[in-house]
């Protein structure tokens, strides 16, 4: 699945959910999501990147994200859409590994953050 298809599906899902919310007699459908790292979309990246996430990504990808800095809900990734900055977006659960460049960051048995490339 290409990035463009994922973002289009997410947008359509959002429109569907907002239309459903206007109708009180209808049941609102919810979808499980996950943080998909390695995806950069100008003005659409999630907030909050910490040092452990940057370290895990750099260890897995040979310092590809060495330009990254930590931030908390600053609105968007500094340099969004530029190489070298770690970013993430919410995607439907189970779809991150299908997106080119997408990966998850999880904790290992010792609580250390590591990259899950799928």
mmCIF file with all atom_site columns, C-alpha atoms in Angstrom:
data_model
loop_
_atom_site.group_PDB
_atom_site.id
_atom_site.type_symbol
_atom_site.label_atom_id
_atom_site.label_alt_id
_atom_site.label_comp_id
_atom_site.label_asym_id
_atom_site.label_entity_id
_atom_site.label_seq_id
_atom_site.pdbx_PDB_ins_code
_atom_site.Cartn_x
_atom_site.Cartn_y
_atom_site.Cartn_z
_atom_site.occupancy
_atom_site.B_iso_or_equiv
_atom_site.pdbx_formal_charge
_atom_site.auth_seq_id
_atom_site.auth_comp_id
_atom_site.auth_asym_id
_atom_site.auth_atom_id
_atom_site.pdbx_PDB_model_num
ATOM 1   C CA . UNK A 1 1   ? 0.000   0.000  0.000  1.00 0.00 ? 1   UNK A CA 1
ATOM 2   C CA . UNK A 1 2   ? 1.396   3.420  -0.864 1.00 0.00 ? 2   UNK A CA 1
ATOM 3   C CA . UNK A 1 3   ? 1.516   6.365  1.541  1.00 0.00 ? 3   UNK A CA 1
ATOM 4   C CA . UNK A 1 4   ? -0.954  8.263  -0.583 1.00 0.00 ? 4   UNK A CA 1
ATOM 5   C CA . UNK A 1 5   ? -3.504  5.432  -0.414 1.00 0.00 ? 5   UNK A CA 1
ATOM 6   C CA . UNK A 1 6   ? -3.190  5.192  3.380  1.00 0.00 ? 6   UNK A CA 1
ATOM 7   C CA . UNK A 1 7   ? -3.693  8.925  3.857  1.00 0.00 ? 7   UNK A CA 1
ATOM 8   C CA . UNK A 1 8   ? -6.669  8.925  1.472  1.00 0.00 ? 8   UNK A CA 1
ATOM 9   C CA . UNK A 1 9   ? -8.240  6.009  3.355  1.00 0.00 ? 9   UNK A CA 1
ATOM 10  C CA . UNK A 1 10  ? -7.684  7.785  6.683  1.00 0.00 ? 10  UNK A CA 1
ATOM 11  C CA . UNK A 1 11  ? -9.249  10.990 5.340  1.00 0.00 ? 11  UNK A CA 1
ATOM 12  C CA . UNK A 1 12  ? -12.283 9.145  3.999  1.00 0.00 ? 12  UNK A CA 1
ATOM 13  C CA . UNK A 1 13  ? -12.626 7.297  7.292  1.00 0.00 ? 13  UNK A CA 1
ATOM 14  C CA . UNK A 1 14  ? -12.586 10.642 9.128  1.00 0.00 ? 14  UNK A CA 1
ATOM 15  C CA . UNK A 1 15  ? -15.299 12.036 6.875  1.00 0.00 ? 15  UNK A CA 1
ATOM 16  C CA . UNK A 1 16  ? -17.389 8.913  7.419  1.00 0.00 ? 16  UNK A CA 1
ATOM 17  C CA . UNK A 1 17  ? -16.978 9.077  11.197 1.00 0.00 ? 17  UNK A CA 1
ATOM 18  C CA . UNK A 1 18  ? -17.867 12.777 11.370 1.00 0.00 ? 18  UNK A CA 1
ATOM 19  C CA . UNK A 1 19  ? -20.973 12.183 9.249  1.00 0.00 ? 19  UNK A CA 1
ATOM 20  C CA . UNK A 1 20  ? -21.975 9.332  11.561 1.00 0.00 ? 20  UNK A CA 1
ATOM 21  C CA . UNK A 1 21  ? -21.465 11.531 14.633 1.00 0.00 ? 21  UNK A CA 1
ATOM 22  C CA . UNK A 1 22  ? -24.117 13.949 13.354 1.00 0.00 ? 22  UNK A CA 1
ATOM 23  C CA . UNK A 1 23  ? -26.730 11.212 13.589 1.00 0.00 ? 23  UNK A CA 1
ATOM 24  C CA . UNK A 1 24  ? -27.459 10.425 17.280 1.00 0.00 ? 24  UNK A CA 1
ATOM 25  C CA . UNK A 1 25  ? -29.441 7.293  16.408 1.00 0.00 ? 25  UNK A CA 1
ATOM 26  C CA . UNK A 1 26  ? -26.414 5.732  14.690 1.00 0.00 ? 26  UNK A CA 1
ATOM 27  C CA . UNK A 1 27  ? -23.628 3.830  16.400 1.00 0.00 ? 27  UNK A CA 1
ATOM 28  C CA . UNK A 1 28  ? -20.243 5.481  15.999 1.00 0.00 ? 28  UNK A CA 1
ATOM 29  C CA . UNK A 1 29  ? -17.630 3.175  14.503 1.00 0.00 ? 29  UNK A CA 1
ATOM 30  C CA . UNK A 1 30  ? -14.150 3.351  15.952 1.00 0.00 ? 30  UNK A CA 1
ATOM 31  C CA . UNK A 1 31  ? -10.937 2.083  14.433 1.00 0.00 ? 31  UNK A CA 1
ATOM 32  C CA . UNK A 1 32  ? -7.797  1.017  16.233 1.00 0.00 ? 32  UNK A CA 1
ATOM 33  C CA . UNK A 1 33  ? -4.721  3.006  15.232 1.00 0.00 ? 33  UNK A CA 1
ATOM 34  C CA . UNK A 1 34  ? -0.977  2.834  15.767 1.00 0.00 ? 34  UNK A CA 1
ATOM 35  C CA . UNK A 1 35  ? 1.892   5.294  15.576 1.00 0.00 ? 35  UNK A CA 1
ATOM 36  C CA . UNK A 1 36  ? 3.707   4.667  12.322 1.00 0.00 ? 36  UNK A CA 1
ATOM 37  C CA . UNK A 1 37  ? 7.220   6.118  12.424 1.00 0.00 ? 37  UNK A CA 1
ATOM 38  C CA . UNK A 1 38  ? 9.338   6.962  9.400  1.00 0.00 ? 38  UNK A CA 1
ATOM 39  C CA . UNK A 1 39  ? 6.423   8.703  7.684  1.00 0.00 ? 39  UNK A CA 1
ATOM 40  C CA . UNK A 1 40  ? 6.672   12.409 7.076  1.00 0.00 ? 40  UNK A CA 1
ATOM 41  C CA . UNK A 1 41  ? 3.670   14.357 5.906  1.00 0.00 ? 41  UNK A CA 1
ATOM 42  C CA . UNK A 1 42  ? 3.892   18.133 6.113  1.00 0.00 ? 42  UNK A CA 1
ATOM 43  C CA . UNK A 1 43  ? 1.501   19.568 8.715  1.00 0.00 ? 43  UNK A CA 1
ATOM 44  C CA . UNK A 1 44  ? 0.138   16.117 9.567  1.00 0.00 ? 44  UNK A CA 1
ATOM 45  C CA . UNK A 1 45  ? 2.797   14.530 11.750 1.00 0.00 ? 45  UNK A CA 1
ATOM 46  C CA . UNK A 1 46  ? 2.004   13.608 15.308 1.00 0.00 ? 46  UNK A CA 1
ATOM 47  C CA . UNK A 1 47  ? 3.695   15.290 18.173 1.00 0.00 ? 47  UNK A CA 1
ATOM 48  C CA . UNK A 1 48  ? 6.027   14.073 20.876 1.00 0.00 ? 48  UNK A CA 1
ATOM 49  C CA . UNK A 1 49  ? 9.280   12.420 19.898 1.00 0.00 ? 49  UNK A CA 1
ATOM 50  C CA . UNK A 1 50  ? 11.614  11.455 22.712 1.00 0.00 ? 50  UNK A CA 1
ATOM 51  C CA . UNK A 1 51  ? 15.328  10.631 22.941 1.00 0.00 ? 51  UNK A CA 1
ATOM 52  C CA . UNK A 1 52  ? 14.709  6.893  23.260 1.00 0.00 ? 52  UNK A CA 1
ATOM 53  C CA . UNK A 1 53  ? 12.695  6.816  20.032 1.00 0.00 ? 53  UNK A CA 1
ATOM 54  C CA . UNK A 1 54  ? 15.385  8.766  18.182 1.00 0.00 ? 54  UNK A CA 1
ATOM 55  C CA . UNK A 1 55  ? 18.099  6.447  19.569 1.00 0.00 ? 55  UNK A CA 1
ATOM 56  C CA . UNK A 1 56  ? 16.146  3.320  18.570 1.00 0.00 ? 56  UNK A CA 1
ATOM 57  C CA . UNK A 1 57  ? 15.569  4.621  15.031 1.00 0.00 ? 57  UNK A CA 1
ATOM 58  C CA . UNK A 1 58  ? 19.213  5.664  14.634 1.00 0.00 ? 58  UNK A CA 1
ATOM 59  C CA . UNK A 1 59  ? 20.420  2.259  15.879 1.00 0.00 ? 59  UNK A CA 1
ATOM 60  C CA . UNK A 1 60  ? 18.138  0.431  13.433 1.00 0.00 ? 60  UNK A CA 1
ATOM 61  C CA . UNK A 1 61  ? 18.778  2.672  10.447 1.00 0.00 ? 61  UNK A CA 1
ATOM 62  C CA . UNK A 1 62  ? 22.468  3.635  10.791 1.00 0.00 ? 62  UNK A CA 1
ATOM 63  C CA . UNK A 1 63  ? 21.915  7.235  11.988 1.00 0.00 ? 63  UNK A CA 1
ATOM 64  C CA . UNK A 1 64  ? 19.341  8.069  9.331  1.00 0.00 ? 64  UNK A CA 1
ATOM 65  C CA . UNK A 1 65  ? 17.555  10.309 11.862 1.00 0.00 ? 65  UNK A CA 1
ATOM 66  C CA . UNK A 1 66  ? 20.600  12.061 13.295 1.00 0.00 ? 66  UNK A CA 1
ATOM 67  C CA . UNK A 1 67  ? 19.083  15.506 12.582 1.00 0.00 ? 67  UNK A CA 1
ATOM 68  C CA . UNK A 1 68  ? 16.099  14.728 14.841 1.00 0.00 ? 68  UNK A CA 1
ATOM 69  C CA . UNK A 1 69  ? 15.408  16.637 18.014 1.00 0.00 ? 69  UNK A CA 1
ATOM 70  C CA . UNK A 1 70  ? 12.997  15.891 20.825 1.00 0.00 ? 70  UNK A CA 1
ATOM 71  C CA . UNK A 1 71  ? 9.795   17.874 21.073 1.00 0.00 ? 71  UNK A CA 1
ATOM 72  C CA . UNK A 1 72  ? 6.399   17.679 22.714 1.00 0.00 ? 72  UNK A CA 1
ATOM 73  C CA . UNK A 1 73  ? 3.332   18.619 20.709 1.00 0.00 ? 73  UNK A CA 1
ATOM 74  C CA . UNK A 1 74  ? 5.022   21.464 18.915 1.00 0.00 ? 74  UNK A CA 1
ATOM 75  C CA . UNK A 1 75  ? 2.443   21.067 16.174 1.00 0.00 ? 75  UNK A CA 1
ATOM 76  C CA . UNK A 1 76  ? 4.659   19.465 13.583 1.00 0.00 ? 76  UNK A CA 1
ATOM 77  C CA . UNK A 1 77  ? 8.039   17.901 13.181 1.00 0.00 ? 77  UNK A CA 1
ATOM 78  C CA . UNK A 1 78  ? 10.795  20.479 12.775 1.00 0.00 ? 78  UNK A CA 1
ATOM 79  C CA . UNK A 1 79  ? 11.704  20.271 9.108  1.00 0.00 ? 79  UNK A CA 1
ATOM 80  C CA . UNK A 1 80  ? 8.685   18.137 8.292  1.00 0.00 ? 80  UNK A CA 1
ATOM 81  C CA . UNK A 1 81  ? 9.023   16.534 4.863  1.00 0.00 ? 81  UNK A CA 1
ATOM 82  C CA . UNK A 1 82  ? 12.813  16.756 5.127  1.00 0.00 ? 82  UNK A CA 1
ATOM 83  C CA . UNK A 1 83  ? 15.175  13.820 5.360  1.00 0.00 ? 83  UNK A CA 1
ATOM 84  C CA . UNK A 1 84  ? 16.897  13.123 8.647  1.00 0.00 ? 84  UNK A CA 1
ATOM 85  C CA . UNK A 1 85  ? 14.010  13.968 10.985 1.00 0.00 ? 85  UNK A CA 1
ATOM 86  C CA . UNK A 1 86  ? 12.078  11.273 12.818 1.00 0.00 ? 86  UNK A CA 1
ATOM 87  C CA . UNK A 1 87  ? 8.314   11.649 12.529 1.00 0.00 ? 87  UNK A CA 1
ATOM 88  C CA . UNK A 1 88  ? 5.141   9.582  12.905 1.00 0.00 ? 88  UNK A CA 1
ATOM 89  C CA . UNK A 1 89  ? 1.484   9.607  11.896 1.00 0.00 ? 89  UNK A CA 1
ATOM 90  C CA . UNK A 1 90  ? -1.491  7.599  13.105 1.00 0.00 ? 90  UNK A CA 1
ATOM 91  C CA . UNK A 1 91  ? -2.508  4.836  10.704 1.00 0.00 ? 91  UNK A CA 1
ATOM 92  C CA . UNK A 1 92  ? -4.988  1.980  10.917 1.00 0.00 ? 92  UNK A CA 1
ATOM 93  C CA . UNK A 1 93  ? -3.632  -0.768 13.161 1.00 0.00 ? 93  UNK A CA 1
ATOM 94  C CA . UNK A 1 94  ? -1.762  -3.362 11.125 1.00 0.00 ? 94  UNK A CA 1
ATOM 95  C CA . UNK A 1 95  ? -1.098  -1.108 8.136  1.00 0.00 ? 95  UNK A CA 1
ATOM 96  C CA . UNK A 1 96  ? 2.170   0.595  9.129  1.00 0.00 ? 96  UNK A CA 1
ATOM 97  C CA . UNK A 1 97  ? 4.446   -2.148 7.823  1.00 0.00 ? 97  UNK A CA 1
ATOM 98  C CA . UNK A 1 98  ? 2.647   -2.004 4.471  1.00 0.00 ? 98  UNK A CA 1
ATOM 99  C CA . UNK A 1 99  ? 3.705   1.628  3.968  1.00 0.00 ? 99  UNK A CA 1
ATOM 100 C CA . UNK A 1 100 ? 7.083   2.183  2.352  1.00 0.00 ? 100 UNK A CA 1
ATOM 101 C CA . UNK A 1 101 ? 9.472   3.390  5.059  1.00 0.00 ? 101 UNK A CA 1
ATOM 102 C CA . UNK A 1 102 ? 6.971   2.788  7.876  1.00 0.00 ? 102 UNK A CA 1
ATOM 103 C CA . UNK A 1 103 ? 8.023   1.123  11.125 1.00 0.00 ? 103 UNK A CA 1
ATOM 104 C CA . UNK A 1 104 ? 6.830   0.768  14.702 1.00 0.00 ? 104 UNK A CA 1
ATOM 105 C CA . UNK A 1 105 ? 8.728   1.500  17.891 1.00 0.00 ? 105 UNK A CA 1
ATOM 106 C CA . UNK A 1 106 ? 8.013   -0.917 20.734 1.00 0.00 ? 106 UNK A CA 1
ATOM 107 C CA . UNK A 1 107 ? 9.576   -1.810 24.069 1.00 0.00 ? 107 UNK A CA 1
ATOM 108 C CA . UNK A 1 108 ? 11.621  -4.980 24.451 1.00 0.00 ? 108 UNK A CA 1
ATOM 109 C CA . UNK A 1 109 ? 11.439  -7.242 27.510 1.00 0.00 ? 109 UNK A CA 1
ATOM 110 C CA . UNK A 1 110 ? 13.814  -4.891 29.370 1.00 0.00 ? 110 UNK A CA 1
ATOM 111 C CA . UNK A 1 111 ? 11.685  -1.816 28.639 1.00 0.00 ? 111 UNK A CA 1
ATOM 112 C CA . UNK A 1 112 ? 14.122  -0.417 26.052 1.00 0.00 ? 112 UNK A CA 1
ATOM 113 C CA . UNK A 1 113 ? 12.561  1.085  22.922 1.00 0.00 ? 113 UNK A CA 1
ATOM 114 C CA . UNK A 1 114 ? 13.404  -0.776 19.728 1.00 0.00 ? 114 UNK A CA 1
ATOM 115 C CA . UNK A 1 115 ? 12.361  -0.607 16.084 1.00 0.00 ? 115 UNK A CA 1
ATOM 116 C CA . UNK A 1 116 ? 9.937   -3.176 14.707 1.00 0.00 ? 116 UNK A CA 1
ATOM 117 C CA . UNK A 1 117 ? 10.475  -3.262 10.928 1.00 0.00 ? 117 UNK A CA 1
ATOM 118 C CA . UNK A 1 118 ? 7.768   -5.889 10.438 1.00 0.00 ? 118 UNK A CA 1
#
